[in-house]
Amino acid sequence: MKKICIVKNGDGLKQYFLLQNEWQENSIELIWDINKLRNNAEITLVSINNSHSNYHKDDNISFYNVIINSKKKSVQLLQKIRYLIKLLIILKKQKIDVLVISNFYFLGFLLLYCKISRIQIIPNFSRNEQLSSQNINLIKIFKVPDVISPGFLLDGTNFGASTKIHYRLPLYPINFFVDDHSIELPKHRYIISFIGRLIKAKGIYEFLVAANRLIAQNLDIGFYILGDGPERSYVTNFIKGNNLADQVHYMGNQTNIAIGTYLRKSTILVVPSFTEGFSKTWLEAILCETPVILTKLSGIEKLIEDRKHGLYIKIGSADDIEEKILELINNSNLYLYLRENLKKIKDNGILKNGKSFYQVIESIIMK
């Protein structure tokens, strides 16, 4: 039985316990695939996050936690070095055959170590900034056989003839497409949603500024914010301080299954991220046929064409968000045209040809 070590961001242990509850039939999250992999392999999961959860072992799966949370560069560097040392100890102690990394700290060193130790290493890209010339050149130099791409993030990237790109997409369960009738939203003529982690890089500040301006125009619009994160207090204080509670609704974290219902009830989804991997929120908008206003980041142009499936905006521009929302709610012909084209994408099978993370890893190991 192969021994696979997977390095990922987020609290893997916490997510694993969620599989026993609301995530049990949820194939969207990476932890679902990791849990399934343990049927055919021994899994070691190393989580990089802010929490202090302890080591845990279950059948064919072991959990380790590494903390990298300091904003001070000097302290963060020490934390990263500690992460590298801990990872090397785990690789040797567990006699790992395959290392899958979603965080590229010390990539060159890890590629060299794995080559010497005869460990198969698989870079699993997760964010746009990982596509640096340095990382691409390292993968070329070491002739890495396989890399994994979320959606079409790596489309057009040249790693050389030695490297195969495997595209992974989340697979959505049937209940994602069934409305949860317990979810009742206050009545507004238009519903504009923001779904994502509440951090500055997701564009939440610009979204709130645009919402405030549109509400000042006495428009019957409801703004819905789904998610949690470090900027939660800023969001709630902004809503309260500007007396927006009647039209800006903070909904907190929602299950991945519930997201489908919220999106189908939304008129428009706004994704004003400064940086992104291949966001599953983009896919969810397509699957729910909800027109999306978004920043143009790598990996999405292949699916969403400007003014055909959605409207692109400038990064960091509240003005542009406001302008594009007004354009869509005032131009019903354009709005319906976008919805029709989203339906065509959903129905033509382009999203169904992708493999899940589980299927990708299985195919690489079998090869």
Coordinates of N, CA, C and O in Angstrom, one line a residue, residues 16-196:
Y16 N -11.8 17.1 8.8 CA -12.0 15.7 8.8 C -13.2 15.3 9.7 O -14.0 14.5 9.4
F17 N -13.3 15.9 10.9 CA -14.4 15.7 11.8 C -15.7 16.1 11.2 O -16.8 15.6 11.6
L18 N -15.7 17.2 10.4 CA -16.9 17.7 9.8 C -17.5 16.6 8.8 O -18.7 16.6 8.5
L19 N -16.6 15.7 8.3 CA -17.1 14.6 7.4 C -18.1 13.7 8.1 O -18.9 13.1 7.5
Q20 N -18.0 13.7 9.4 CA -18.9 12.8 10.2 C -20.3 13.5 10.3 O -21.3 12.8 10.7
N21 N -20.4 14.8 9.9 CA -21.7 15.5 10.1 C -22.1 16.1 8.7 O -22.4 15.3 7.8
E22 N -22.1 17.4 8.6 CA -22.7 18.0 7.4 C -21.9 17.8 6.1 O -22.4 18.0 5.0
W23 N -20.6 17.4 6.2 CA -19.8 17.2 5.0 C -19.8 15.7 4.6 O -19.1 15.3 3.7
Q24 N -20.6 14.9 5.2 CA -20.6 13.5 5.0 C -20.8 13.1 3.5 O -20.1 12.2 3.0
E25 N -21.7 13.7 2.9 CA -22.0 13.5 1.5 C -21.6 14.6 0.6 O -22.0 14.7 -0.5
N26 N -20.6 15.3 1.0 CA -20.1 16.5 0.3 C -18.8 16.2 -0.4 O -17.8 16.1 0.2
S27 N -18.8 16.2 -1.7 CA -17.6 15.8 -2.4 C -16.9 17.1 -2.9 O -16.0 17.0 -3.8
I28 N -17.3 18.3 -2.4 CA -16.7 19.5 -2.9 C -15.3 19.8 -2.3 O -14.4 20.2 -2.9
E29 N -15.2 19.5 -1.0 CA -14.0 19.9 -0.3 C -12.9 18.9 -0.5 O -13.1 17.7 -0.6
L30 N -11.6 19.4 -0.5 CA -10.5 18.5 -0.7 C -10.4 17.4 0.3 O -9.9 16.3 0.0
I31 N -10.8 17.7 1.6 CA -10.7 16.7 2.6 C -11.5 15.5 2.3 O -11.2 14.4 2.7
W32 N -12.6 15.7 1.6 CA -13.5 14.6 1.1 C -12.7 13.6 0.3 O -12.7 12.4 0.4
D33 N -11.9 14.1 -0.7 CA -11.1 13.3 -1.6 C -9.9 12.6 -0.8 O -9.6 11.5 -1.0
I34 N -9.3 13.4 0.1 CA -8.2 12.8 1.0 C -8.8 11.7 1.8 O -8.1 10.6 1.9
N35 N -9.9 11.8 2.4 CA -10.5 10.7 3.2 C -10.8 9.5 2.3 O -10.6 8.4 2.7
K36 N -11.2 9.7 1.0 CA -11.5 8.6 0.1 C -10.2 7.9 -0.3 O -10.1 6.7 -0.5
L37 N -9.1 8.7 -0.4 CA -7.8 8.1 -0.8 C -7.3 7.0 0.2 O -6.6 6.1 -0.2
R38 N -7.7 7.2 1.5 CA -7.1 6.2 2.5 C -7.7 4.8 2.3 O -7.2 3.9 3.0
N39 N -8.6 4.6 1.4 CA -9.1 3.3 1.1 C -8.1 2.5 0.4 O -8.0 1.2 0.4
N40 N -7.2 3.2 -0.4 CA -6.2 2.5 -1.2 C -4.7 2.9 -0.8 O -3.8 2.4 -1.5
A41 N -4.6 3.7 0.2 CA -3.2 4.2 0.5 C -3.2 4.6 2.0 O -4.2 4.9 2.6
E42 N -2.0 4.7 2.6 CA -1.8 5.2 3.9 C -1.6 6.7 3.7 O -0.6 7.1 3.0
I43 N -2.4 7.6 4.4 CA -2.3 9.0 4.2 C -1.8 9.7 5.4 O -2.2 9.4 6.6
T44 N -0.8 10.6 5.2 CA -0.3 11.5 6.2 C -0.7 12.9 5.8 O -0.3 13.4 4.7
L45 N -1.5 13.6 6.5 CA -2.0 15.0 6.2 C -1.3 16.0 7.1 O -1.4 16.0 8.3
V46 N -0.5 16.9 6.4 CA 0.1 18.0 7.2 C -0.6 19.3 6.8 O -0.7 19.7 5.7
S47 N -1.2 19.9 7.9 CA -2.0 21.1 7.7 C -1.2 22.3 8.1 O -0.6 22.3 9.2
I48 N -1.2 23.4 7.3 CA -0.6 24.6 7.6 C -1.7 25.6 8.0 O -2.5 26.0 7.1
N49 N -1.7 26.0 9.2 CA -2.8 26.9 9.6 C -2.5 27.7 10.9 O -1.3 27.7 11.3
N50 N -3.5 28.3 11.5 CA -3.3 29.2 12.7 C -3.6 28.4 14.0 O -3.4 29.0 15.1
S51 N -4.2 27.3 13.9 CA -4.7 26.6 15.1 C -3.6 25.8 15.8 O -2.5 25.6 15.3
H52 N -4.0 25.3 17.0 CA -3.0 24.5 17.8 C -3.6 23.1 18.0 O -3.3 22.4 19.0
S53 N -4.3 22.5 17.0 CA -4.8 21.2 17.1 C -3.6 20.2 17.2 O -2.6 20.3 16.6
N54 N -3.8 19.1 18.0 CA -2.8 18.1 18.2 C -2.7 17.1 17.2 O -3.6 16.9 16.3
Y55 N -1.7 16.3 17.2 CA -1.5 15.1 16.4 C -2.7 14.1 16.6 O -3.1 13.9 17.7
H56 N -3.1 13.5 15.5 CA -4.3 12.6 15.6 C -4.1 11.5 14.6 O -3.6 11.8 13.5
K57 N -4.5 10.3 14.9 CA -4.3 9.2 14.0 C -5.6 8.4 14.0 O -6.3 8.2 15.0
D58 N -6.1 8.1 12.7 CA -7.3 7.3 12.5 C -6.9 6.2 11.6 O -5.7 6.1 11.2
D59 N -7.8 5.3 11.1 CA -7.5 4.2 10.2 C -6.9 4.8 8.9 O -7.5 5.5 8.2
N60 N -5.6 4.4 8.7 CA -4.9 4.7 7.4 C -4.8 6.2 7.2 O -4.5 6.6 6.1
I61 N -4.9 7.0 8.2 CA -4.7 8.5 8.0 C -4.2 9.1 9.3 O -4.7 8.8 10.4
S62 N -3.1 9.9 9.2 CA -2.5 10.6 10.3 C -2.5 12.1 10.0 O -2.3 12.5 8.9
F63 N -2.7 12.9 11.1 CA -2.8 14.3 11.0 C -1.7 15.0 11.8 O -1.5 14.7 12.9
Y64 N -1.1 15.9 11.1 CA -0.1 16.8 11.8 C -0.5 18.2 11.5 O -1.1 18.5 10.5
N65 N -0.1 19.1 12.4 CA -0.4 20.5 12.2 C 0.9 21.4 12.4 O 1.7 21.1 13.2
V66 N 1.0 22.3 11.5 CA 2.1 23.3 11.5 C 1.6 24.7 11.5 O 0.7 25.0 10.7
I67 N 2.0 25.5 12.4 CA 1.5 26.9 12.6 C 2.5 27.8 11.8 O 3.7 27.9 12.1
I68 N 1.9 28.6 10.9 CA 2.6 29.7 10.2 C 1.6 30.8 10.2 O 0.7 30.9 9.4
N69 N 1.7 31.7 11.2 CA 0.7 32.7 11.4 C 1.2 34.1 11.7 O 0.4 35.1 11.8
S70 N 2.5 34.3 11.8 CA 3.0 35.6 12.2 C 3.1 36.6 11.0 O 3.4 36.1 9.9
K71 N 2.8 37.8 11.2 CA 2.9 38.9 10.2 C 4.3 39.5 10.1 O 4.6 40.1 9.2
K72 N 5.1 39.2 11.2 CA 6.5 39.7 11.1 C 7.3 38.7 10.3 O 7.3 37.5 10.5
K73 N 8.0 39.3 9.3 CA 8.7 38.4 8.3 C 9.8 37.6 9.0 O 10.0 36.4 8.6
S74 N 10.5 38.1 10.0 CA 11.5 37.4 10.7 C 10.9 36.2 11.4 O 11.5 35.0 11.3
V75 N 9.8 36.4 12.1 CA 9.2 35.3 12.9 C 8.6 34.3 11.9 O 8.7 33.1 12.1
Q76 N 8.0 34.8 10.8 CA 7.4 33.9 9.8 C 8.4 33.0 9.2 O 8.2 31.8 8.9
L77 N 9.6 33.6 8.9 CA 10.7 32.8 8.3 C 11.1 31.6 9.2 O 11.3 30.5 8.8
L78 N 11.2 31.9 10.5 CA 11.5 30.9 11.5 C 10.4 29.8 11.5 O 10.7 28.6 11.6
Q79 N 9.1 30.2 11.4 CA 8.0 29.3 11.4 C 8.1 28.4 10.2 O 7.8 27.2 10.2
K80 N 8.5 29.0 9.0 CA 8.6 28.2 7.8 C 9.7 27.2 7.9 O 9.6 26.1 7.4
I81 N 10.8 27.6 8.5 CA 12.0 26.7 8.7 C 11.5 25.5 9.5 O 11.9 24.4 9.3
R82 N 10.8 25.9 10.6 CA 10.3 24.8 11.5 C 9.4 23.8 10.8 O 9.4 22.6 11.0
Y83 N 8.5 24.4 9.9 CA 7.7 23.6 9.1 C 8.5 22.6 8.2 O 8.2 21.4 8.1
L84 N 9.5 23.1 7.6 CA 10.4 22.3 6.7 C 11.0 21.2 7.5 O 11.0 20.0 7.0
I85 N 11.6 21.5 8.6 CA 12.2 20.5 9.4 C 11.2 19.4 9.9 O 11.5 18.2 9.8
K86 N 10.0 19.8 10.3 CA 9.0 18.9 10.7 C 8.5 18.0 9.6 O 8.4 16.8 9.7
L87 N 8.4 18.6 8.4 CA 8.0 17.9 7.2 C 9.0 16.8 6.8 O 8.7 15.6 6.5
L88 N 10.3 17.2 6.9 CA 11.4 16.2 6.6 C 11.4 15.0 7.6 O 11.6 13.9 7.2
I89 N 11.2 15.3 8.8 CA 11.1 14.3 9.9 C 9.9 13.3 9.6 O 10.1 12.1 9.7
I90 N 8.8 13.9 9.2 CA 7.6 13.1 8.9 C 7.9 12.2 7.7 O 7.5 11.0 7.7
L91 N 8.5 12.8 6.6 CA 8.7 12.0 5.4 C 9.6 10.8 5.7 O 9.4 9.7 5.2
K92 N 10.6 11.0 6.6 CA 11.5 9.9 6.9 C 10.9 8.9 7.8 O 11.0 7.7 7.6
K93 N 10.2 9.5 8.9 CA 9.6 8.6 9.9 C 8.5 7.7 9.3 O 8.4 6.5 9.6
Q94 N 7.7 8.3 8.4 CA 6.6 7.6 7.8 C 6.9 6.8 6.6 O 6.1 6.1 6.0
K95 N 8.2 6.9 6.1 CA 8.7 6.2 4.9 C 7.7 6.5 3.8 O 7.2 5.6 3.1
I96 N 7.6 7.8 3.5 CA 6.6 8.3 2.5 C 7.1 7.9 1.1 O 8.3 8.1 0.7
D97 N 6.1 7.5 0.2 CA 6.4 7.2 -1.2 C 6.1 8.4 -2.1 O 6.8 8.6 -3.1
V98 N 5.0 9.1 -1.7 CA 4.5 10.2 -2.6 C 4.3 11.4 -1.7 O 3.6 11.3 -0.7
L99 N 4.8 12.6 -2.1 CA 4.5 13.8 -1.4 C 3.8 14.8 -2.4 O 4.2 15.1 -3.5
V100 N 2.6 15.2 -1.9 CA 1.7 16.1 -2.7 C 1.7 17.4 -1.9 O 1.3 17.5 -0.7
I101 N 2.2 18.5 -2.5 CA 2.4 19.8 -1.8 C 1.5 20.8 -2.4 O 1.4 21.0 -3.6
S102 N 0.7 21.5 -1.6 CA -0.1 22.7 -2.0 C 0.5 24.0 -1.6 O -0.1 25.0 -1.8
N103 N 1.6 23.9 -0.8 CA 2.3 25.1 -0.4 C 3.7 24.9 -0.9 O 4.4 23.9 -0.6
F104 N 4.3 26.0 -1.5 CA 5.6 25.8 -2.2 C 6.7 26.4 -1.5 O 7.7 26.8 -2.1
Y105 N 6.7 26.5 -0.1 CA 7.8 26.9 0.6 C 9.0 26.0 0.4 O 8.8 24.7 0.4
F106 N 10.2 26.5 0.1 CA 11.4 25.8 -0.1 C 11.2 24.7 -1.2 O 11.7 23.6 -1.1
L107 N 10.5 25.1 -2.3 CA 10.3 24.1 -3.3 C 11.5 23.5 -3.9 O 11.6 22.3 -4.1
G108 N 12.5 24.3 -4.2 CA 13.8 23.8 -4.7 C 14.4 22.7 -3.8 O 14.8 21.7 -4.3
F109 N 14.5 23.0 -2.5 CA 15.1 22.1 -1.6 C 14.2 20.8 -1.5 O 14.8 19.7 -1.5
L110 N 12.9 20.9 -1.5 CA 12.1 19.7 -1.4 C 12.2 18.9 -2.7 O 12.2 17.6 -2.6
L111 N 12.3 19.5 -3.9 CA 12.5 18.8 -5.1 C 13.8 18.0 -5.1 O 13.9 16.8 -5.5
L112 N 14.9 18.6 -4.6 CA 16.2 18.0 -4.4 C 16.1 16.8 -3.4 O 16.6 15.7 -3.7
Y113 N 15.5 17.1 -2.3 CA 15.4 16.1 -1.2 C 14.7 14.8 -1.7 O 15.1 13.7 -1.5
C114 N 13.5 15.1 -2.4 CA 12.7 14.0 -2.9 C 13.4 13.2 -4.0 O 13.3 12.0 -4.1
K115 N 14.2 13.9 -4.8 CA 15.0 13.2 -5.9 C 16.0 12.3 -5.3 O 16.1 11.1 -5.7
I116 N 16.7 12.8 -4.2 CA 17.7 12.0 -3.6 C 17.1 10.8 -2.8 O 17.6 9.7 -2.8
S117 N 15.9 11.1 -2.2 CA 15.3 10.1 -1.3 C 14.3 9.2 -2.1 O 13.7 8.3 -1.6
R118 N 14.2 9.4 -3.4 CA 13.3 8.6 -4.3 C 11.9 8.7 -3.9 O 11.2 7.7 -3.8
I119 N 11.5 9.9 -3.5 CA 10.1 10.2 -3.2 C 9.4 10.9 -4.4 O 10.0 11.8 -4.9
Q120 N 8.3 10.4 -4.8 CA 7.6 11.0 -5.9 C 6.9 12.3 -5.4 O 6.1 12.2 -4.5
I121 N 7.3 13.4 -6.0 CA 6.7 14.7 -5.5 C 5.8 15.2 -6.6 O 6.0 15.2 -7.8
I122 N 4.6 15.7 -6.1 CA 3.5 16.2 -7.0 C 3.1 17.6 -6.5 O 2.4 17.7 -5.5
P123 N 3.6 18.6 -7.2 CA 3.1 20.0 -6.9 C 1.6 20.1 -7.2 O 1.2 19.9 -8.4
N124 N 0.8 20.5 -6.2 CA -0.6 20.7 -6.4 C -0.9 22.2 -6.3 O -1.1 22.7 -5.2
F125 N -0.9 22.9 -7.5 CA -1.1 24.3 -7.5 C -2.5 24.7 -6.9 O -3.5 24.0 -7.1
S126 N -2.5 25.8 -6.1 CA -3.7 26.2 -5.5 C -4.0 27.7 -5.7 O -5.1 28.2 -5.6
R127 N -2.9 28.5 -6.0 CA -3.1 29.9 -6.1 C -2.3 30.5 -7.3 O -1.3 29.9 -7.7
N128 N -2.8 31.6 -7.8 CA -2.2 32.2 -8.9 C -0.7 32.6 -8.7 O 0.1 32.5 -9.6
E129 N -0.4 33.1 -7.5 CA 1.0 33.6 -7.2 C 2.0 32.5 -7.2 O 3.2 32.7 -7.2
Q130 N 1.5 31.2 -7.1 CA 2.5 30.1 -7.2 C 3.0 29.9 -8.6 O 4.0 29.2 -8.8
L131 N 2.4 30.5 -9.6 CA 2.9 30.4 -11.0 C 4.0 31.4 -11.2 O 3.9 32.2 -12.2
S132 N 5.0 31.4 -10.4 CA 6.1 32.3 -10.6 C 7.1 31.7 -11.6 O 7.2 30.5 -11.7
S133 N 7.9 32.5 -12.2 CA 8.9 32.0 -13.1 C 9.9 31.1 -12.4 O 10.4 30.1 -13.0
Q134 N 10.2 31.4 -11.1 CA 11.1 30.6 -10.3 C 10.5 29.2 -10.1 O 11.2 28.2 -10.3
N135 N 9.3 29.1 -9.8 CA 8.6 27.7 -9.6 C 8.6 27.0 -10.9 O 8.8 25.7 -10.9
I136 N 8.2 27.6 -12.0 CA 8.1 27.0 -13.3 C 9.5 26.4 -13.7 O 9.6 25.3 -14.1
N137 N 10.5 27.2 -13.5 CA 11.9 26.8 -13.9 C 12.4 25.6 -13.0 O 13.0 24.7 -13.5
L138 N 12.0 25.7 -11.7 CA 12.4 24.5 -10.8 C 11.8 23.2 -11.3 O 12.4 22.2 -11.3
I139 N 10.5 23.3 -11.7 CA 9.8 22.1 -12.1 C 10.4 21.6 -13.4 O 10.6 20.4 -13.7
K140 N 10.9 22.5 -14.3 CA 11.5 22.2 -15.5 C 12.9 21.5 -15.3 O 13.2 20.5 -15.8
I141 N 13.7 22.2 -14.4 CA 15.0 21.7 -14.1 C 15.0 20.2 -13.5 O 15.8 19.4 -13.9
F142 N 14.0 20.0 -12.6 CA 13.9 18.7 -12.0 C 13.1 17.7 -12.8 O 12.9 16.6 -12.3
K143 N 12.5 18.2 -13.9 CA 11.7 17.3 -14.8 C 10.6 16.6 -14.0 O 10.5 15.3 -14.0
V144 N 9.9 17.4 -13.2 CA 8.8 16.8 -12.4 C 7.8 16.1 -13.4 O 7.3 16.8 -14.2
P145 N 7.5 14.9 -13.2 CA 6.6 14.2 -14.1 C 5.1 14.7 -14.1 O 4.5 14.7 -15.2
D146 N 4.6 15.0 -12.9 CA 3.2 15.4 -12.8 C 3.0 16.6 -11.9 O 3.6 16.7 -10.9
V147 N 2.1 17.5 -12.4 CA 1.7 18.6 -11.5 C 0.1 18.6 -11.6 O -0.5 18.2 -12.6
I148 N -0.5 19.2 -10.6 CA -2.0 19.2 -10.6 C -2.4 20.7 -10.6 O -1.9 21.6 -9.9
S149 N -3.4 20.9 -11.4 CA -4.0 22.3 -11.6 C -5.4 22.4 -11.2 O -6.2 21.5 -11.6
P150 N -5.8 23.4 -10.3 CA -7.2 23.5 -10.0 C -7.9 24.2 -11.2 O -7.5 25.3 -11.6
G151 N -8.8 23.5 -11.8 CA -9.4 24.0 -13.0 C -8.4 24.3 -14.1 O -7.5 23.4 -14.3
F152 N -8.5 25.4 -14.7 CA -7.6 25.7 -15.9 C -6.5 26.7 -15.5 O -6.1 27.5 -16.4
L153 N -6.2 26.8 -14.2 CA -5.2 27.7 -13.8 C -3.9 27.6 -14.5 O -3.2 28.6 -14.9
L154 N -3.4 26.4 -14.9 CA -2.1 26.2 -15.5 C -2.3 26.2 -17.1 O -1.3 25.8 -17.7
D155 N -3.4 26.5 -17.6 CA -3.7 26.4 -19.0 C -2.7 27.3 -19.7 O -2.6 28.5 -19.5
G156 N -1.9 26.7 -20.7 CA -0.9 27.5 -21.4 C 0.4 27.6 -20.8 O 1.4 28.2 -21.3
T157 N 0.6 27.1 -19.6 CA 1.9 27.1 -18.9 C 2.8 26.0 -19.4 O 2.4 24.9 -19.6
N158 N 4.0 26.4 -19.7 CA 5.0 25.4 -20.3 C 6.0 24.9 -19.3 O 6.9 25.7 -18.9
F159 N 5.8 23.7 -18.8 CA 6.7 23.1 -17.9 C 7.8 22.3 -18.6 O 8.6 21.7 -17.9
G160 N 7.6 22.1 -19.9 CA 8.5 21.2 -20.6 C 7.9 19.9 -20.9 O 6.8 19.5 -20.4
A161 N 8.5 19.2 -21.8 CA 7.9 17.9 -22.3 C 7.8 16.8 -21.3 O 7.1 15.9 -21.4
S162 N 8.6 17.0 -20.2 CA 8.7 15.9 -19.2 C 7.5 16.0 -18.2 O 7.3 15.0 -17.5
T163 N 6.7 17.1 -18.2 CA 5.7 17.3 -17.2 C 4.3 17.2 -17.8 O 4.0 17.9 -18.8
K164 N 3.5 16.4 -17.1 CA 2.0 16.4 -17.5 C 1.2 17.2 -16.5 O 1.4 17.0 -15.3
I165 N 0.3 18.0 -17.0 CA -0.6 18.7 -16.2 C -1.9 18.0 -16.0 O -2.6 17.6 -17.0
H166 N -2.3 17.7 -14.8 CA -3.6 17.1 -14.5 C -4.6 18.1 -13.9 O -4.3 18.8 -12.9
Y167 N -5.7 18.2 -14.6 CA -6.7 19.2 -14.2 C -7.7 18.6 -13.2 O -8.3 17.6 -13.5
R168 N -7.9 19.3 -12.0 CA -8.8 18.8 -11.1 C -10.0 19.8 -10.9 O -9.8 21.0 -10.9
L169 N -11.2 19.3 -10.7 CA -12.3 20.1 -10.5 C -13.2 19.5 -9.4 O -13.2 18.2 -9.3
P170 N -13.8 20.3 -8.5 CA -14.7 19.7 -7.5 C -15.9 19.1 -8.1 O -16.4 19.6 -9.1
L171 N -16.3 17.9 -7.6 CA -17.5 17.3 -8.1 C -18.6 17.5 -7.1 O -18.5 17.2 -5.9
Y172 N -19.7 18.1 -7.6 CA -20.8 18.5 -6.8 C -21.9 17.5 -6.6 O -22.3 16.9 -7.6
P173 N -22.3 17.2 -5.4 CA -23.3 16.2 -5.1 C -24.7 16.6 -5.6 O -24.9 17.8 -5.8
I174 N -25.6 15.7 -5.7 CA -26.9 16.0 -6.2 C -27.6 17.1 -5.3 O -28.3 18.0 -5.8
N175 N -27.4 17.0 -4.0 CA -28.2 17.9 -3.1 C -27.7 19.4 -3.2 O -28.3 20.3 -2.7
F176 N -26.6 19.6 -3.9 CA -26.1 21.0 -4.2 C -27.1 21.7 -5.2 O -27.3 22.9 -5.1
F177 N -27.8 20.9 -6.0 CA -28.6 21.4 -7.1 C -30.1 21.4 -6.6 O -31.0 21.7 -7.4
V178 N -30.4 21.1 -5.4 CA -31.7 21.1 -4.8 C -31.9 22.2 -3.8 O -31.1 22.3 -2.9
D179 N -32.9 23.1 -4.0 CA -33.0 24.2 -3.1 C -33.4 23.8 -1.7 O -34.2 22.9 -1.5
D180 N -32.8 24.4 -0.7 CA -33.1 24.2 0.7 C -34.2 25.2 1.0 O -33.9 26.4 1.1
H181 N -35.4 24.8 1.2 CA -36.5 25.7 1.4 C -36.5 26.3 2.8 O -37.4 27.2 3.0
S182 N -35.6 25.9 3.6 CA -35.5 26.5 5.0 C -34.8 27.8 4.9 O -34.8 28.6 5.8
I183 N -34.1 28.1 3.8 CA -33.4 29.3 3.6 C -34.3 30.4 3.0 O -34.8 30.3 1.9
E184 N -34.6 31.4 3.8 CA -35.5 32.4 3.4 C -34.8 33.8 3.4 O -34.2 34.1 4.5
L185 N -34.7 34.4 2.3 CA -34.0 35.7 2.3 C -35.1 36.8 2.3 O -36.1 36.7 1.7
P186 N -34.7 37.9 3.0 CA -35.6 39.1 2.9 C -35.9 39.5 1.5 O -35.1 39.4 0.6
K187 N -37.1 40.0 1.2 CA -37.5 40.3 -0.2 C -36.8 41.6 -0.7 O -37.0 42.7 -0.1
H188 N -36.1 41.5 -1.7 CA -35.6 42.6 -2.5 C -35.8 42.3 -4.0 O -35.7 41.2 -4.4
R189 N -35.9 43.4 -4.8 CA -36.0 43.1 -6.2 C -34.8 42.5 -6.8 O -34.8 41.6 -7.6
Y190 N -33.6 43.0 -6.3 CA -32.3 42.4 -6.8 C -31.5 41.9 -5.6 O -31.5 42.6 -4.5
I191 N -30.9 40.8 -5.7 CA -30.0 40.3 -4.6 C -28.6 40.1 -5.2 O -28.4 39.4 -6.2
I192 N -27.7 40.8 -4.5 CA -26.3 40.8 -5.0 C -25.5 40.1 -3.9 O -25.5 40.5 -2.7
S193 N -24.7 39.0 -4.2 CA -24.1 38.2 -3.2 C -22.5 38.3 -3.3 O -22.0 38.4 -4.4
F194 N -21.9 38.2 -2.2 CA -20.5 38.0 -2.0 C -20.2 36.8 -1.3 O -20.8 36.6 -0.2
I195 N -19.5 35.8 -1.8 CA -19.2 34.6 -1.1 C -17.7 34.4 -1.1 O -17.0 34.3 -2.1
G196 N -17.2 34.2 0.1 CA -15.7 34.0 0.3 C -15.2 34.3 1.6 O -15.9 34.9 2.5

